[in-house]
């Protein structure tokens, strides 16, 4: 007999192989499945069964693992930080007791992942859990024995590093967990042929002394494995979830067999109730203007609708009492402000009369050029400068991507420009400033003196006179000079190299070369 049902993802425990750790490549091998038998509970009928994963290579779909499946932290997948590595390669190989599933995983080199990889390397963290979905089961049932569900078509989805062996009951928690279609093939023994409707397992509520059908967990809830009592656990209380007790008028229903239709009806009712709870919680969260994360927490904790509403109201009242001030500032960022302060401190040191010291520049006022260079190296490039000699520090400061060389260049340019603009200019009364679009020669007409005016008698005529003119040709030329400044300038704290020398160049360009060139035209 064949039928198709939807099943959620399952998880199983596995283990790292610390001896295969490659510290340089951040890789390690793991055994993610040996196909061992695991006792589970049928989420539709509530009956226990033994699950066996067939490790026949033809029965295992490795596409997801070999396609770059993630290595997660304890099956958490709500944020990018939950991914701690990636599956490099997965394969099935013969082992001591049959086929085994192996994989090579590579850990991320993020700082928060380093302690996890260190524990794996030291053999402290050994447990791994594999999440998988089953596409086809072959079920064998025999009288007096637990049914055996053999997965003959299944897919491992992801691997997780976990503190202890994976507990299926602590699997993926989401508002609506994904399921996958699974084909069920029943194979019954001869003695089971007359049992078409095996009775469901029942549990007894000692407090009410009432026999209750074992609750079937609907889709969207956790699926714990049955707890087998041992000497250590027999006396411990076990937390369970069950359906509400039947009403007195429904007592007759307790004696009948739970059918598949009953199970499906309960599942649909439970899903409808859960969806309504989620919708109402998030609707209240939006209306009360509460952070989405607070509502997510209530959903994950399974808080009832009434309690969730009260919690949302309390949270909204708490936040409404807080005064929220929105301040918008417009200005320069920290680096721009710092660079301007250093420039001002250097210019004030050169010419305190024309460059007044700003408040931001006061902390740089007493520093030498070498001390400023050290600060920029440490802040901009995050380099440790302890132990460097003065010459090494100066060399790195002038050959770096920090803003310090740019600041020195700005100081030199401003000094040069100020000197050029303040130099006396005697040619301006008889010269006119024009613009040039390129470097080609340009010609301008120069008018001469106008002729003397002649007297015009009564009834006489006006005479024509000549107008003197000339022309001058000019073009834009490029002039310049390079002066080398070595690291000794920083070591000696010689600010004049960046201020006095550019000032002399500015004065020379304005007073000597420009003056001589302009006066040469009229002499």
Short mmCIF file of C-alpha atoms in Angstrom, two decimals:
data_model
loop_
_atom_site.label_atom_id
_atom_site.label_comp_id
_atom_site.label_asym_id
_atom_site.label_seq_id
_atom_site.Cartn_x
_atom_site.Cartn_y
_atom_site.Cartn_z
CA UNK A 1 0.00 0.00 0.00
CA UNK A 2 1.30 3.45 -0.92
CA UNK A 3 0.26 6.89 0.30
CA UNK A 4 1.78 10.39 0.38
CA UNK A 5 2.08 12.58 3.47
CA UNK A 6 3.94 15.76 4.46
CA UNK A 7 6.78 15.46 6.97
CA UNK A 8 8.91 18.17 8.62
CA UNK A 9 12.70 18.16 8.66
CA UNK A 10 14.39 15.69 11.03
CA UNK A 11 17.71 15.94 12.86
CA UNK A 12 20.25 13.33 13.97
CA UNK A 13 23.45 13.38 15.94
CA UNK A 14 26.88 12.95 14.31
CA UNK A 15 30.47 13.73 15.27
CA UNK A 16 33.61 15.62 14.25
CA UNK A 17 36.90 13.81 13.61
CA UNK A 18 39.43 16.08 15.43
CA UNK A 19 42.38 14.18 13.96
CA UNK A 20 41.51 15.55 10.51
CA UNK A 21 41.65 19.24 11.49
CA UNK A 22 43.62 21.43 9.08
CA UNK A 23 44.34 24.56 11.14
CA UNK A 24 45.69 26.54 8.19
CA UNK A 25 42.72 25.84 5.90
CA UNK A 26 40.18 25.89 8.79
CA UNK A 27 38.76 22.53 7.66
CA UNK A 28 37.82 19.32 9.46
CA UNK A 29 36.13 16.08 8.46
CA UNK A 30 33.03 14.69 10.15
CA UNK A 31 30.85 11.61 10.09
CA UNK A 32 27.33 12.95 9.61
CA UNK A 33 25.44 9.63 9.42
CA UNK A 34 25.90 5.88 9.81
CA UNK A 35 22.24 5.02 9.29
CA UNK A 36 21.80 3.87 12.89
CA UNK A 37 18.33 3.02 14.18
CA UNK A 38 16.57 5.85 16.05
CA UNK A 39 13.30 5.52 17.98
CA UNK A 40 10.78 8.16 16.88
CA UNK A 41 7.05 8.84 17.10
CA UNK A 42 4.65 8.96 14.15
CA UNK A 43 3.38 12.52 14.20
CA UNK A 44 0.11 11.47 12.54
CA UNK A 45 -0.89 8.40 14.57
CA UNK A 46 1.11 8.97 17.74
CA UNK A 47 2.68 5.49 17.53
CA UNK A 48 6.37 4.83 18.09
CA UNK A 49 8.53 3.45 15.30
CA UNK A 50 12.19 2.76 14.55
CA UNK A 51 13.69 4.92 11.81
CA UNK A 52 16.61 3.61 9.75
CA UNK A 53 18.36 5.83 7.21
CA UNK A 54 19.51 3.77 4.25
CA UNK A 55 23.12 4.74 3.50
CA UNK A 56 23.02 3.12 0.06
CA UNK A 57 24.56 5.81 -2.22
CA UNK A 58 21.56 5.39 -4.53
CA UNK A 59 19.20 6.34 -1.67
CA UNK A 60 20.96 9.52 -0.45
CA UNK A 61 20.63 12.83 -2.28
CA UNK A 62 23.87 14.78 -1.71
CA UNK A 63 23.02 17.72 -3.97
CA UNK A 64 22.27 20.15 -1.13
CA UNK A 65 25.42 19.32 0.84
CA UNK A 66 27.71 19.45 -2.20
CA UNK A 67 26.04 22.65 -3.33
CA UNK A 68 27.56 24.67 -0.48
CA UNK A 69 25.22 23.78 2.37
CA UNK A 70 25.83 25.80 5.57
CA UNK A 71 27.43 24.68 8.81
CA UNK A 72 25.18 26.23 11.46
CA UNK A 73 25.42 26.93 15.17
CA UNK A 74 22.95 24.54 16.85
CA UNK A 75 20.54 24.58 13.88
CA UNK A 76 19.91 28.31 14.31
CA UNK A 77 19.16 29.98 10.97
CA UNK A 78 17.57 33.30 11.85
CA UNK A 79 20.62 35.54 11.18
CA UNK A 80 23.78 35.53 9.07
CA UNK A 81 25.88 35.19 12.24
CA UNK A 82 24.36 31.73 12.75
CA UNK A 83 26.37 30.44 9.76
CA UNK A 84 29.77 29.37 11.11
CA UNK A 85 31.05 27.50 8.07
CA UNK A 86 30.29 25.77 4.78
CA UNK A 87 30.27 22.19 3.56
CA UNK A 88 33.14 21.82 1.11
CA UNK A 89 32.43 18.21 0.09
CA UNK A 90 30.14 15.37 1.15
CA UNK A 91 30.28 11.71 0.20
CA UNK A 92 29.14 8.21 1.20
CA UNK A 93 31.86 5.62 1.73
CA UNK A 94 32.03 2.04 3.08
CA UNK A 95 32.74 1.89 6.82
CA UNK A 96 33.28 -0.75 9.48
CA UNK A 97 29.53 -1.55 9.73
CA UNK A 98 28.33 -0.53 6.29
CA UNK A 99 28.15 2.73 4.41
CA UNK A 100 28.80 6.01 6.27
CA UNK A 101 28.17 9.63 5.37
CA UNK A 102 31.28 11.84 5.56
CA UNK A 103 31.85 15.52 4.88
CA UNK A 104 34.63 18.10 4.88
CA UNK A 105 33.54 21.44 6.34
CA UNK A 106 35.41 24.74 6.34
CA UNK A 107 34.92 27.09 9.31
CA UNK A 108 34.57 30.84 8.87
CA UNK A 109 37.53 32.98 9.90
CA UNK A 110 35.32 35.50 11.73
CA UNK A 111 36.43 36.39 15.24
CA UNK A 112 33.23 35.02 16.80
CA UNK A 113 33.77 31.63 15.11
CA UNK A 114 37.42 31.25 16.17
CA UNK A 115 36.59 29.86 19.69
CA UNK A 116 34.29 27.23 18.16
CA UNK A 117 36.95 26.06 15.71
CA UNK A 118 39.52 26.02 18.54
CA UNK A 119 37.29 23.70 20.59
CA UNK A 120 36.88 21.40 17.58
CA UNK A 121 40.64 21.42 17.04
CA UNK A 122 41.26 20.54 20.70
CA UNK A 123 38.68 17.76 20.65
CA UNK A 124 36.42 19.53 23.17
CA UNK A 125 33.54 20.06 20.74
CA UNK A 126 32.79 16.77 18.98
CA UNK A 127 29.04 16.65 18.47
CA UNK A 128 27.41 17.38 15.14
CA UNK A 129 23.76 17.22 14.12
CA UNK A 130 22.46 16.72 10.58
CA UNK A 131 19.09 18.03 9.41
CA UNK A 132 17.40 16.09 6.65
CA UNK A 133 14.12 15.45 4.86
CA UNK A 134 12.77 12.08 3.81
CA UNK A 135 11.09 11.65 0.43
CA UNK A 136 10.21 7.95 0.71
CA UNK A 137 9.82 5.44 3.55
CA UNK A 138 9.44 1.68 3.35
CA UNK A 139 7.47 0.61 6.44
CA UNK A 140 7.59 -2.96 7.76
CA UNK A 141 5.07 -3.94 10.45
CA UNK A 142 5.01 -7.24 12.36
CA UNK A 143 2.81 -8.37 15.23
CA UNK A 144 4.30 -7.56 18.63
CA UNK A 145 7.15 -5.50 17.21
CA UNK A 146 7.75 -1.79 16.74
CA UNK A 147 7.22 -0.81 13.07
CA UNK A 148 10.41 -0.11 11.12
CA UNK A 149 10.50 2.94 8.85
CA UNK A 150 13.39 2.64 6.41
CA UNK A 151 14.21 5.86 4.52
CA UNK A 152 15.11 4.81 0.97
CA UNK A 153 15.08 8.32 -0.53
CA UNK A 154 16.24 11.20 1.67
CA UNK A 155 18.23 14.44 1.52
CA UNK A 156 20.64 15.86 4.13
CA UNK A 157 20.07 19.64 4.17
CA UNK A 158 22.57 21.18 6.58
CA UNK A 159 25.05 20.33 9.32
CA UNK A 160 25.28 21.95 12.75
CA UNK A 161 27.82 22.06 15.55
CA UNK A 162 25.93 21.35 18.79
CA UNK A 163 26.88 21.06 22.49
CA UNK A 164 25.25 17.61 22.84
CA UNK A 165 23.79 15.04 20.48
CA UNK A 166 20.93 16.56 18.52
CA UNK A 167 17.50 16.31 20.13
CA UNK A 168 14.75 16.25 17.49
CA UNK A 169 12.48 18.00 19.92
CA UNK A 170 14.76 21.03 19.89
CA UNK A 171 14.84 21.30 16.11
CA UNK A 172 13.89 24.17 13.88
CA UNK A 173 11.56 26.61 15.62
CA UNK A 174 9.66 28.81 13.21
CA UNK A 175 6.13 30.02 12.91
CA UNK A 176 5.36 27.59 10.10
CA UNK A 177 8.06 24.96 9.64
CA UNK A 178 8.48 23.68 6.12
CA UNK A 179 7.41 20.16 5.29
CA UNK A 180 8.19 17.95 2.35
CA UNK A 181 6.08 15.35 0.58
CA UNK A 182 6.98 11.79 1.59
CA UNK A 183 5.81 8.55 -0.03
CA UNK A 184 4.92 5.80 2.46
CA UNK A 185 5.16 2.15 1.34
CA UNK A 186 3.63 -0.33 3.85
CA UNK A 187 5.00 -3.88 4.05
CA UNK A 188 3.07 -6.06 6.57
CA UNK A 189 3.96 -9.48 7.94
CA UNK A 190 1.60 -12.46 7.44
CA UNK A 191 0.34 -12.30 11.00
CA UNK A 192 -0.53 -8.61 10.57
CA UNK A 193 -2.80 -9.08 7.55
CA UNK A 194 -5.93 -9.19 9.69
CA UNK A 195 -5.16 -5.91 11.44
CA UNK A 196 -6.36 -3.15 9.21
CA UNK A 197 -6.82 -0.61 11.97
CA UNK A 198 -4.21 -0.96 14.75
CA UNK A 199 -5.36 0.92 17.87
CA UNK A 200 -3.61 4.17 18.77
CA UNK A 201 -1.41 4.36 21.84
CA UNK A 202 -3.12 5.80 24.88
CA UNK A 203 -1.82 7.70 27.85
CA UNK A 204 -3.32 7.95 31.32
CA UNK A 205 -3.80 11.19 33.19
CA UNK A 206 -3.28 10.14 36.81
CA UNK A 207 -4.78 13.35 38.15
CA UNK A 208 -8.11 12.85 36.41
CA UNK A 209 -7.91 9.02 36.32
CA UNK A 210 -9.07 9.25 32.72
CA UNK A 211 -7.72 7.44 29.67
CA UNK A 212 -6.78 9.93 26.95
CA UNK A 213 -5.79 9.20 23.33
CA UNK A 214 -2.13 10.10 22.73
CA UNK A 215 -2.03 13.59 21.29
CA UNK A 216 -0.87 13.89 17.73
CA UNK A 217 1.35 16.90 17.23
CA UNK A 218 0.22 19.09 14.33
CA UNK A 219 2.44 20.56 11.69
CA UNK A 220 4.15 23.63 13.01
CA UNK A 221 5.06 22.14 16.43
CA UNK A 222 8.17 20.39 17.72
CA UNK A 223 8.51 16.61 17.36
CA UNK A 224 10.38 15.09 20.33
CA UNK A 225 11.50 11.49 20.30
CA UNK A 226 9.80 9.26 22.90
CA UNK A 227 11.62 9.21 26.22
CA UNK A 228 12.67 5.68 27.20
CA UNK A 229 12.80 5.46 31.04
CA UNK A 230 16.10 4.39 32.54
CA UNK A 231 17.41 4.13 36.09
CA UNK A 232 18.61 7.75 35.80
CA UNK A 233 15.52 9.22 34.21
CA UNK A 234 12.64 7.13 35.56
CA UNK A 235 12.13 9.41 38.56
CA UNK A 236 12.43 12.68 36.62
CA UNK A 237 9.30 14.56 35.54
CA UNK A 238 8.78 14.64 31.79
CA UNK A 239 7.24 17.71 30.19
CA UNK A 240 4.58 16.69 27.67
CA UNK A 241 1.85 18.29 25.62
CA UNK A 242 -1.58 16.70 25.35
CA UNK A 243 -5.02 17.45 24.00
CA UNK A 244 -7.66 18.86 26.42
CA UNK A 245 -9.58 16.31 28.49
CA UNK A 246 -12.76 15.10 26.85
CA UNK A 247 -16.05 16.44 28.15
CA UNK A 248 -18.37 13.99 29.95
CA UNK A 249 -20.75 13.82 26.98
CA UNK A 250 -17.80 12.85 24.77
CA UNK A 251 -16.71 9.96 26.97
CA UNK A 252 -17.97 7.48 24.42
CA UNK A 253 -15.37 8.74 21.97
CA UNK A 254 -12.53 7.68 24.25
CA UNK A 255 -13.09 4.05 23.53
CA UNK A 256 -13.06 4.27 19.75
CA UNK A 257 -10.03 4.07 17.44
CA UNK A 258 -8.53 7.33 16.19
CA UNK A 259 -8.82 7.35 12.39
CA UNK A 260 -6.70 9.19 9.84
CA UNK A 261 -9.57 11.61 9.25
CA UNK A 262 -9.58 12.48 12.96
CA UNK A 263 -5.86 13.15 12.88
CA UNK A 264 -6.09 15.34 9.80
CA UNK A 265 -9.00 17.27 11.31
CA UNK A 266 -7.05 17.94 14.51
CA UNK A 267 -4.03 19.02 12.50
CA UNK A 268 -6.09 21.48 10.47
CA UNK A 269 -7.72 22.86 13.61
CA UNK A 270 -4.37 23.26 15.36
CA UNK A 271 -2.84 24.99 12.33
CA UNK A 272 -5.80 27.34 12.02
CA UNK A 273 -5.57 28.21 15.72
CA UNK A 274 -1.81 28.80 15.50
CA UNK A 275 -2.10 30.98 12.39
CA UNK A 276 -4.78 33.08 14.06
CA UNK A 277 -2.61 33.47 17.17
CA UNK A 278 0.32 34.68 15.08
CA UNK A 279 -1.81 37.04 13.01
CA UNK A 280 -3.44 38.58 16.10
CA UNK A 281 -0.10 39.02 17.89
CA UNK A 282 1.54 40.78 14.95
CA UNK A 283 -1.59 42.86 14.34
CA UNK A 284 -1.49 44.08 17.94
CA UNK A 285 2.25 44.75 17.64
CA UNK A 286 1.73 47.00 14.61
CA UNK A 287 -1.17 48.90 16.17
CA UNK A 288 0.72 49.50 19.42
CA UNK A 289 3.92 50.51 17.55
CA UNK A 290 6.03 47.96 19.42
CA UNK A 291 9.26 46.63 17.97
CA UNK A 292 8.86 43.57 15.77
CA UNK A 293 11.57 41.76 17.72
CA UNK A 294 9.43 41.86 20.87
CA UNK A 295 6.52 40.20 19.05
CA UNK A 296 8.90 37.61 17.55
CA UNK A 297 10.03 36.71 21.07
CA UNK A 298 6.43 36.16 22.19
CA UNK A 299 5.78 33.94 19.17
CA UNK A 300 8.90 31.83 19.71
CA UNK A 301 8.09 31.34 23.41
CA UNK A 302 4.59 30.13 22.55
CA UNK A 303 2.86 32.78 24.67
CA UNK A 304 -0.94 32.59 24.48
CA UNK A 305 -2.86 35.30 22.66
CA UNK A 306 -4.32 36.98 25.77
CA UNK A 307 -0.99 36.98 27.60
CA UNK A 308 0.77 38.24 24.47
CA UNK A 309 -1.64 41.16 24.16
CA UNK A 310 -1.07 42.12 27.80
CA UNK A 311 2.70 41.96 27.29
CA UNK A 312 2.45 44.13 24.16
CA UNK A 313 0.33 46.72 25.99
CA UNK A 314 2.81 46.82 28.89
CA UNK A 315 5.72 47.23 26.47
CA UNK A 316 3.93 50.03 24.61
CA UNK A 317 3.16 51.82 27.89
CA UNK A 318 6.76 51.49 29.01
CA UNK A 319 8.10 52.99 25.79
CA UNK A 320 5.52 55.78 25.61
CA UNK A 321 6.95 57.15 28.85
CA UNK A 322 10.36 57.49 27.34
CA UNK A 323 11.11 60.90 25.82
CA UNK A 324 12.44 60.44 22.33
CA UNK A 325 14.50 63.34 21.05
CA UNK A 326 15.45 63.27 17.40
CA UNK A 327 18.57 65.33 16.82
CA UNK A 328 19.81 66.00 13.31
CA UNK A 329 23.31 67.38 13.03
CA UNK A 330 24.86 68.65 9.84
CA UNK A 331 28.59 69.08 9.77
CA UNK A 332 31.87 67.44 9.06
CA UNK A 333 32.83 63.92 9.97
CA UNK A 334 35.50 63.17 12.55
CA UNK A 335 38.39 62.77 10.11
CA UNK A 336 37.61 66.00 8.24
CA UNK A 337 37.36 67.92 11.52
CA UNK A 338 40.63 66.44 12.76
CA UNK A 339 42.49 67.23 9.52
CA UNK A 340 41.26 70.83 9.56
CA UNK A 341 42.37 71.19 13.19
CA UNK A 342 45.89 69.93 12.41
CA UNK A 343 46.19 72.30 9.43
CA UNK A 344 45.11 75.21 11.61
CA UNK A 345 47.62 74.27 14.33
CA UNK A 346 50.50 74.16 11.82
CA UNK A 347 49.49 77.44 10.14
CA UNK A 348 49.11 79.14 13.54
CA UNK A 349 52.56 77.91 14.49
CA UNK A 350 53.97 79.50 11.30
CA UNK A 351 51.98 82.76 11.32
CA UNK A 352 49.91 83.31 14.48
CA UNK A 353 48.89 86.81 13.36
CA UNK A 354 47.00 85.76 10.24
CA UNK A 355 45.93 82.32 11.44
CA UNK A 356 43.97 82.33 14.69
CA UNK A 357 43.97 79.09 16.66
CA UNK A 358 40.60 77.29 16.75
CA UNK A 359 39.32 75.29 19.70
CA UNK A 360 39.69 72.00 17.83
CA UNK A 361 43.33 72.80 17.01
CA UNK A 362 44.40 73.38 20.62
CA UNK A 363 45.05 69.68 21.32
CA UNK A 364 47.52 69.62 18.39
CA UNK A 365 49.22 72.89 19.28
CA UNK A 366 52.19 71.55 21.21
CA UNK A 367 52.88 68.43 19.14
CA UNK A 368 55.88 68.08 16.89
CA UNK A 369 55.57 66.92 13.29
CA UNK A 370 56.82 63.47 14.28
CA UNK A 371 54.28 63.16 17.08
CA UNK A 372 51.51 64.12 14.69
CA UNK A 373 52.77 61.54 12.19
CA UNK A 374 52.68 58.81 14.86
CA UNK A 375 49.09 59.66 15.76
CA UNK A 376 47.95 59.53 12.14
CA UNK A 377 49.69 56.21 11.51
CA UNK A 378 48.02 54.60 14.51
CA UNK A 379 44.51 55.97 13.90
CA UNK A 380 44.24 55.82 10.10
CA UNK A 381 46.21 52.67 9.34
CA UNK A 382 45.77 50.91 12.70
CA UNK A 383 49.50 50.29 12.86
CA UNK A 384 51.51 49.79 16.00
CA UNK A 385 54.37 52.30 15.99
CA UNK A 386 55.97 51.28 19.27
CA UNK A 387 59.60 50.37 18.76
CA UNK A 388 60.07 52.40 15.55
CA UNK A 389 63.01 54.78 15.37
CA UNK A 390 62.49 58.41 14.46
CA UNK A 391 63.75 57.84 10.91
CA UNK A 392 61.52 54.77 10.43
CA UNK A 393 58.53 56.68 11.74
CA UNK A 394 59.20 59.59 9.37
CA UNK A 395 59.64 57.25 6.40
CA UNK A 396 56.34 55.49 7.03
CA UNK A 397 54.52 58.76 7.61
CA UNK A 398 55.56 60.11 4.19
CA UNK A 399 54.86 56.83 2.38
CA UNK A 400 51.44 55.91 3.71
CA UNK A 401 47.78 56.15 2.82
CA UNK A 402 46.94 58.21 5.90
CA UNK A 403 45.89 61.85 5.69
CA UNK A 404 49.13 63.22 7.15
CA UNK A 405 50.99 63.76 3.81
CA UNK A 406 47.85 65.43 2.44
CA UNK A 407 47.71 67.80 5.41
CA UNK A 408 51.33 68.84 4.90
CA UNK A 409 50.62 69.46 1.22
CA UNK A 410 47.57 71.58 2.10
CA UNK A 411 49.64 73.68 4.52
CA UNK A 412 52.25 74.27 1.82
CA UNK A 413 49.62 75.17 -0.79
CA UNK A 414 47.83 77.61 1.50
CA UNK A 415 51.11 79.31 2.42
CA UNK A 416 52.07 79.58 -1.24
CA UNK A 417 48.69 80.98 -2.24
CA UNK A 418 48.58 83.53 0.59
CA UNK A 419 52.06 84.81 -0.26
CA UNK A 420 51.17 85.10 -3.94
CA UNK A 421 47.97 87.04 -3.26
CA UNK A 422 49.49 89.45 -0.70
CA UNK A 423 52.55 90.38 -2.81
CA UNK A 424 52.47 94.01 -4.14
CA UNK A 425 51.45 94.35 -7.81
CA UNK A 426 52.37 97.56 -9.64
CA UNK A 427 51.17 96.36 -13.03
CA UNK A 428 47.47 96.28 -12.23
CA UNK A 429 46.78 99.99 -13.12
CA UNK A 430 47.77 99.45 -16.77
CA UNK A 431 46.90 95.77 -17.21
CA UNK A 432 43.60 93.97 -17.64
CA UNK A 433 42.84 90.43 -16.53
CA UNK A 434 41.34 88.06 -19.10
CA UNK A 435 40.77 84.30 -19.33
CA UNK A 436 42.30 81.78 -21.72
CA UNK A 437 40.62 78.56 -22.82
CA UNK A 438 43.78 76.77 -23.95
CA UNK A 439 47.53 77.17 -24.50
CA UNK A 440 47.32 78.54 -28.08
CA UNK A 441 48.68 82.03 -28.88
CA UNK A 442 46.11 84.84 -28.68
CA UNK A 443 46.30 88.30 -30.31
CA UNK A 444 44.78 91.48 -28.97
CA UNK A 445 44.47 94.84 -30.85
CA UNK A 446 46.13 97.79 -29.08
CA UNK A 447 44.61 101.19 -29.94
CA UNK A 448 46.93 104.18 -30.22
CA UNK A 449 46.28 107.85 -29.38
CA UNK A 450 43.37 109.57 -31.10
CA UNK A 451 44.32 112.40 -33.59
CA UNK A 452 43.88 116.06 -32.59
CA UNK A 453 40.51 117.59 -33.35
CA UNK A 454 40.33 120.26 -36.14
CA UNK A 455 38.17 123.36 -35.99
CA UNK A 456 35.12 123.19 -38.21
CA UNK A 457 33.99 126.59 -39.60
CA UNK A 458 30.41 127.52 -40.24
CA UNK A 459 29.19 125.50 -43.20
CA UNK A 460 32.50 123.62 -43.30
CA UNK A 461 33.02 119.88 -43.40
CA UNK A 462 34.53 117.45 -40.99
CA UNK A 463 37.89 116.01 -41.97
CA UNK A 464 38.93 112.39 -41.57
CA UNK A 465 41.89 111.58 -39.36
CA UNK A 466 44.07 108.47 -38.85
CA UNK A 467 43.72 106.25 -35.73
CA UNK A 468 46.91 104.70 -34.44
CA UNK A 469 46.77 101.02 -33.51
CA UNK A 470 48.98 98.06 -32.80
CA UNK A 471 48.69 94.44 -31.71
CA UNK A 472 50.16 92.24 -29.04
CA UNK A 473 50.32 88.44 -28.89
CA UNK A 474 50.35 86.36 -25.73
CA UNK A 475 49.78 82.76 -24.57
CA UNK A 476 49.54 80.76 -21.38
CA UNK A 477 52.76 79.07 -20.27
CA UNK A 478 53.54 76.67 -17.41
CA UNK A 479 56.28 77.49 -14.93
CA UNK A 480 57.34 75.60 -11.83
CA UNK A 481 60.12 74.20 -9.70
CA UNK A 482 60.47 71.03 -7.60
CA UNK A 483 62.10 71.20 -4.18
CA UNK A 484 62.68 67.86 -2.47
CA UNK A 485 61.76 67.50 1.21
CA UNK A 486 63.27 64.49 2.95
CA UNK A 487 62.32 62.64 6.12
CA UNK A 488 64.90 64.74 7.98
CA UNK A 489 62.38 67.57 7.92
CA UNK A 490 60.02 65.54 10.12
CA UNK A 491 62.80 64.27 12.35
CA UNK A 492 64.12 67.83 12.88
CA UNK A 493 60.59 69.22 13.27
CA UNK A 494 61.39 71.83 10.58
CA UNK A 495 58.03 73.39 9.79
CA UNK A 496 59.68 76.02 7.54
CA UNK A 497 60.02 73.41 4.82
CA UNK A 498 56.24 73.40 4.49
CA UNK A 499 55.63 77.10 5.18
CA UNK A 500 58.62 79.37 4.54
CA UNK A 501 59.74 77.74 1.28
CA UNK A 502 56.24 77.85 -0.31
CA UNK A 503 55.93 81.46 0.87
CA UNK A 504 59.14 82.39 -0.96
CA UNK A 505 57.87 80.70 -4.10
CA UNK A 506 54.61 82.66 -3.90
CA UNK A 507 56.39 85.99 -3.46
CA UNK A 508 58.81 85.18 -6.28
CA UNK A 509 55.99 84.28 -8.64
CA UNK A 510 54.02 87.46 -7.90
CA UNK A 511 56.71 90.11 -7.30
CA UNK A 512 59.58 89.07 -9.53
CA UNK A 513 58.46 86.98 -12.48
CA UNK A 514 54.95 88.47 -12.95
CA UNK A 515 56.16 92.04 -12.38
CA UNK A 516 59.04 91.68 -14.83
CA UNK A 517 56.89 90.06 -17.49
CA UNK A 518 54.23 92.77 -17.35
CA UNK A 519 56.64 95.73 -17.31
CA UNK A 520 58.59 94.24 -20.22
CA UNK A 521 55.53 94.85 -22.44
CA UNK A 522 55.59 98.62 -21.96
CA UNK A 523 59.33 99.23 -21.97
#
